[in-house]
CSV table of N, CA and C in Angstrom, one decimal:
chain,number,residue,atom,x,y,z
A,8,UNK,N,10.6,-3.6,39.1
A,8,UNK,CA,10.0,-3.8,40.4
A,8,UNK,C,8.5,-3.9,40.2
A,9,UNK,N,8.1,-4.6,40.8
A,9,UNK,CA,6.7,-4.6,40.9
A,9,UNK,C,5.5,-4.1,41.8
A,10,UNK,N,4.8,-3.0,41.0
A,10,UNK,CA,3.9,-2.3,42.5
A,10,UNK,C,2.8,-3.3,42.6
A,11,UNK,N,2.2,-3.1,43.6
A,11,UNK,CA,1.4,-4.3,44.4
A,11,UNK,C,-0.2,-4.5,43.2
A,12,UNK,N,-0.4,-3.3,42.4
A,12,UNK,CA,-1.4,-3.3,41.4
A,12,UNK,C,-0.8,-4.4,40.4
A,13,UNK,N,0.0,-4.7,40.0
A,13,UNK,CA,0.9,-5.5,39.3
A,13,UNK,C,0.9,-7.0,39.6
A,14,UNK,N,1.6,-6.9,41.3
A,14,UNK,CA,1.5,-8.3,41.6
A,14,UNK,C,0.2,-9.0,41.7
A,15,UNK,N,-0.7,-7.9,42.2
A,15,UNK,CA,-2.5,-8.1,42.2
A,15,UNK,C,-2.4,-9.4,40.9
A,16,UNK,N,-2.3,-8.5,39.6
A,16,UNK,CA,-2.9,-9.0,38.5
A,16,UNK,C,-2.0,-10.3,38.2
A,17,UNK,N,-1.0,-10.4,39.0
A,17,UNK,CA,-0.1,-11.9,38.5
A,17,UNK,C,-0.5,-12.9,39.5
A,18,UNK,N,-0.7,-12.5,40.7
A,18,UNK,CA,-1.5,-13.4,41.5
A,18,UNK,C,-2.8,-14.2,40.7
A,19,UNK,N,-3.8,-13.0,40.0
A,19,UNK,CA,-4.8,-13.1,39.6
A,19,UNK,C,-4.3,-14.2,38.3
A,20,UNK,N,-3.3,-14.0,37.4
A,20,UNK,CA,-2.8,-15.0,36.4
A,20,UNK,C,-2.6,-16.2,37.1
A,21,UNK,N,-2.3,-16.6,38.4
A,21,UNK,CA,-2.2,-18.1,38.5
A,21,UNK,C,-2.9,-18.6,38.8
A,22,UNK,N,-4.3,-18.0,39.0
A,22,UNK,CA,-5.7,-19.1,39.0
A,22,UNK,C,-6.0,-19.4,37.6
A,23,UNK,N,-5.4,-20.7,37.5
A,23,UNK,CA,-5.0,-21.5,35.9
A,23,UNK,C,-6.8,-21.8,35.8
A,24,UNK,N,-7.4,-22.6,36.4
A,24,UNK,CA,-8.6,-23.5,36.3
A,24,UNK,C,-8.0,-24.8,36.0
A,25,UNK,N,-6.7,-25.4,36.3
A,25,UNK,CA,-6.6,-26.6,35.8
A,25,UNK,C,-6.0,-26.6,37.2
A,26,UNK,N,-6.2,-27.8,38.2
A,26,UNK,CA,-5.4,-28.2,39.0
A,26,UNK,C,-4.6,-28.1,39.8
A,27,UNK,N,-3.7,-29.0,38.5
A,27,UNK,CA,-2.1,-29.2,38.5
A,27,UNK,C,-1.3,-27.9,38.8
A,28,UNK,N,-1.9,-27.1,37.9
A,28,UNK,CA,-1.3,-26.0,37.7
A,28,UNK,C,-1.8,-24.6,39.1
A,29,UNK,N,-2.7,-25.0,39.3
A,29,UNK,CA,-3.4,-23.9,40.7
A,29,UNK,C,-2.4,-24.2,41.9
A,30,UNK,N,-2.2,-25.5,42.0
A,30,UNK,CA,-1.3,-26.0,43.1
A,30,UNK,C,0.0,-26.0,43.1
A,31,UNK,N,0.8,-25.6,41.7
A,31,UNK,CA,1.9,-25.1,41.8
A,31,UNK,C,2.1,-24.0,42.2
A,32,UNK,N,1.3,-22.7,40.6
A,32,UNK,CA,1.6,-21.8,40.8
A,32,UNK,C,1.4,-20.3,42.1
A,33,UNK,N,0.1,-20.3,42.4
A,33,UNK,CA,-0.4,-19.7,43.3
A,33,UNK,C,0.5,-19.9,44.8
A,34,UNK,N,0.4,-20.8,45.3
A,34,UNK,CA,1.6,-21.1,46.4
A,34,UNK,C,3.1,-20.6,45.9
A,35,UNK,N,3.1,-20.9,44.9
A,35,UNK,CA,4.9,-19.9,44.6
A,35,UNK,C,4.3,-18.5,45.0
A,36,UNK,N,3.5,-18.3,43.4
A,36,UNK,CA,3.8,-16.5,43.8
A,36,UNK,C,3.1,-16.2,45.3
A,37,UNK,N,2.8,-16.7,46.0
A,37,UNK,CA,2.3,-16.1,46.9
A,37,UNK,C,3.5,-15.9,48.4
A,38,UNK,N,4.7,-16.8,48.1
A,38,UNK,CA,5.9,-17.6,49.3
A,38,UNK,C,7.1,-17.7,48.6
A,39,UNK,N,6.5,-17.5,47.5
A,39,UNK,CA,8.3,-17.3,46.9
A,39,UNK,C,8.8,-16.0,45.9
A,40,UNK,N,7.7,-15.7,45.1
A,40,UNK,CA,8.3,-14.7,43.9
A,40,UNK,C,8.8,-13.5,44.7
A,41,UNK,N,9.0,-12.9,46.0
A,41,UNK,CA,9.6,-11.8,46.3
A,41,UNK,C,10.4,-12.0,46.9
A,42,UNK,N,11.2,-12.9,47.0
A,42,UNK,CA,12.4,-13.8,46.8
A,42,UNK,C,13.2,-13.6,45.8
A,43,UNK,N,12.7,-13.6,44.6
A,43,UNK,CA,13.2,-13.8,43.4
A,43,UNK,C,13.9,-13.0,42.4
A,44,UNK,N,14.8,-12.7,42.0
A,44,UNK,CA,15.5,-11.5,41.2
A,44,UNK,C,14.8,-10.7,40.4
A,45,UNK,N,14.6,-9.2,40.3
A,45,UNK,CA,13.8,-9.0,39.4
A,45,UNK,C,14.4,-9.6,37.7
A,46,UNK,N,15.0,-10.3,37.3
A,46,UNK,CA,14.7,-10.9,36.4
A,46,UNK,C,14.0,-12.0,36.0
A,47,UNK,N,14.5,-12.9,37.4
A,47,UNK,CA,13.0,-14.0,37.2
A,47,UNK,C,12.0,-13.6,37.6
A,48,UNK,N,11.7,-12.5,38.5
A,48,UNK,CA,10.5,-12.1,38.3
A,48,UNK,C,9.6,-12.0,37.1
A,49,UNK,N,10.4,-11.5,36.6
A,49,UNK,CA,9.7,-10.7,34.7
A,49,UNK,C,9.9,-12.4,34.0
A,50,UNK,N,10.8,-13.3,34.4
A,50,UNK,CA,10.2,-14.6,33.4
A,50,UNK,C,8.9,-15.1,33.8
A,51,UNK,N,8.9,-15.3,35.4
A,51,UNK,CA,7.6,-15.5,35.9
A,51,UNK,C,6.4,-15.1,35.5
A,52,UNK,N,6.2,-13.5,35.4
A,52,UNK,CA,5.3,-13.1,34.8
A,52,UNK,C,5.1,-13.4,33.0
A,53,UNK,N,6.4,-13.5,32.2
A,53,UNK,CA,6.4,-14.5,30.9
A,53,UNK,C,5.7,-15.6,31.0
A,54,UNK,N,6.1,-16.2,31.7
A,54,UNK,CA,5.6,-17.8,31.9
A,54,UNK,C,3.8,-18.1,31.8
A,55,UNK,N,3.6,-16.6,33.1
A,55,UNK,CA,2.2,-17.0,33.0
A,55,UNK,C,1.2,-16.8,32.0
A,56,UNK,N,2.1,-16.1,31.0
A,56,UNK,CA,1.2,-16.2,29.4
A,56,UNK,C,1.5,-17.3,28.2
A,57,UNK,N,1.6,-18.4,29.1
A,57,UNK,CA,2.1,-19.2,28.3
A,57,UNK,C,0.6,-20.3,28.3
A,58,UNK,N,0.6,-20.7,27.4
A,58,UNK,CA,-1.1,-21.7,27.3
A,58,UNK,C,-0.3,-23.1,28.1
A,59,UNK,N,-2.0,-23.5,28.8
A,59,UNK,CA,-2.2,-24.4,30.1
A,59,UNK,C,-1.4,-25.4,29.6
A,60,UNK,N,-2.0,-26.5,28.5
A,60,UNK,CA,-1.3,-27.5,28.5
A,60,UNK,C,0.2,-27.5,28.3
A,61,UNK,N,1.0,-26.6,27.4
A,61,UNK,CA,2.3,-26.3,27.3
A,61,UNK,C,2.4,-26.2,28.9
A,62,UNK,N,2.1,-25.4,29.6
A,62,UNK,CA,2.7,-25.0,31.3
A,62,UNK,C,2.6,-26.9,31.8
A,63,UNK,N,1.4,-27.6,31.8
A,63,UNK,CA,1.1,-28.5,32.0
A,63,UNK,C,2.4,-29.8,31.7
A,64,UNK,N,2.3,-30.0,30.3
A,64,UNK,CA,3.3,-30.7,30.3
A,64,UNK,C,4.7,-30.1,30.1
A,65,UNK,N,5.1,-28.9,30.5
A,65,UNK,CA,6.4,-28.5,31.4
A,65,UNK,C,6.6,-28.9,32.6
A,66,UNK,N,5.3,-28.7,33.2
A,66,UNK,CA,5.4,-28.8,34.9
A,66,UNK,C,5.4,-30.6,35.0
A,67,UNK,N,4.9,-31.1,34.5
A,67,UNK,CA,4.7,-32.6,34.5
A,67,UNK,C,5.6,-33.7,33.7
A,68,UNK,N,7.0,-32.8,33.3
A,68,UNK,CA,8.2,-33.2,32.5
A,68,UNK,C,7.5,-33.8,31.7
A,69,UNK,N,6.6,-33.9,30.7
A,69,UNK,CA,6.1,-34.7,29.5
A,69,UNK,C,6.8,-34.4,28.2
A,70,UNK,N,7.4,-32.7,28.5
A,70,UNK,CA,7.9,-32.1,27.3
A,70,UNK,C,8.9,-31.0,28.0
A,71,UNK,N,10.0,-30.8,27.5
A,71,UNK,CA,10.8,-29.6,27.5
A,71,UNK,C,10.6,-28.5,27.1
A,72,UNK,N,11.0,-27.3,27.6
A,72,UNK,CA,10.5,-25.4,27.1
A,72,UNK,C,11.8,-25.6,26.4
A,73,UNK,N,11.6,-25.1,25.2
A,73,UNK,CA,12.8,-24.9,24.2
A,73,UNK,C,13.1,-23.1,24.6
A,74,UNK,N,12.5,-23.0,25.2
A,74,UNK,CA,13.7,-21.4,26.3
A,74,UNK,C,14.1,-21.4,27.2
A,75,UNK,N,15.3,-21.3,27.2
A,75,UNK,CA,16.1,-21.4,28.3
A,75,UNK,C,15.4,-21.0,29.6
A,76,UNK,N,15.2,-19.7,29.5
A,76,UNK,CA,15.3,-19.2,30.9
A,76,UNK,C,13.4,-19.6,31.4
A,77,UNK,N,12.6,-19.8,30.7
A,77,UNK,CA,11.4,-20.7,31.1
A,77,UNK,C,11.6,-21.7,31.4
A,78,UNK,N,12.4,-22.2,31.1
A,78,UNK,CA,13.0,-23.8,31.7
A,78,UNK,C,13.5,-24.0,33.0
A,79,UNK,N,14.3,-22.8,33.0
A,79,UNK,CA,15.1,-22.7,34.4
A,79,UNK,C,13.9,-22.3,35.7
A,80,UNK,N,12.7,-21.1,34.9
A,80,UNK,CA,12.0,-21.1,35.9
A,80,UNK,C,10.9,-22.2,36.4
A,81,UNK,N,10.3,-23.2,35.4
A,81,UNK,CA,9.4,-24.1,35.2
A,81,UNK,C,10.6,-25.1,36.6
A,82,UNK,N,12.2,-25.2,36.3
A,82,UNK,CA,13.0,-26.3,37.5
A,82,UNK,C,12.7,-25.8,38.4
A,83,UNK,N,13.0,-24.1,38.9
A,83,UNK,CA,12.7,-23.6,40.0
A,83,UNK,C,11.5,-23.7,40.9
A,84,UNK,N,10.5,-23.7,40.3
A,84,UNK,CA,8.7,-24.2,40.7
A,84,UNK,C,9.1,-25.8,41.3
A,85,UNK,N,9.5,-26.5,40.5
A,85,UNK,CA,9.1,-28.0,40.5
A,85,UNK,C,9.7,-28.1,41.7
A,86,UNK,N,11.0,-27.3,41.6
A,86,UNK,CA,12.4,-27.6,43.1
A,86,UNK,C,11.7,-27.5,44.2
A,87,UNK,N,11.0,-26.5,44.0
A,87,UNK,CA,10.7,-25.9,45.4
A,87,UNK,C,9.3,-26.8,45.9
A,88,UNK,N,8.8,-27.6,44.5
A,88,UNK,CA,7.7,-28.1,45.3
A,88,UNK,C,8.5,-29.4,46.1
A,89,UNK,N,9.3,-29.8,45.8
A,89,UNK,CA,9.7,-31.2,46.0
A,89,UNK,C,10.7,-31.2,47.4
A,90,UNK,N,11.1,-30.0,47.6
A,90,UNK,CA,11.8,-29.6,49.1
A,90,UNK,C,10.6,-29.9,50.0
């Protein structure tokens, strides 16, 4: 579970400085991640230590996440933007 000191600091992880990436992530965690199981919670918070351009060309299908469950979360993002 996540106490609100926590989410603070993952909110604070998705101001990327790139973009692409501010306009994904920020709008999720802010409308979607307490939604989310605490297990993709905890990938979400994985994810966000992952370096820009990797996130970049995940989010921008240029390249596949050879982990599973980062993959599933990087679909989940993109889904939701495209609804």
């Amino acid at each position: 579970m996540f106490t609100e000191k926590r989410y603070a600091r993952l909110k604070w992880a998705c101001r990327r400085g790139m973009l692409e990436l501010d306009v994904l992530l920020q709008p999720f965690v802010e409308e979607a991640f307490h939604d989310l199981s605490d297990q993709d919670q905890e990938t979400f918070e994985r994810l966000l230590t992952c370096d820009d351009p990797d996130l970049f060309a995940w989010f921008m299908g240029h390249q596949q996440c050879d982990d599973p469950a980062l993959a599933h979360m990087v679909s989940t993002i993109v889904n939701r933007v495209k609804v």
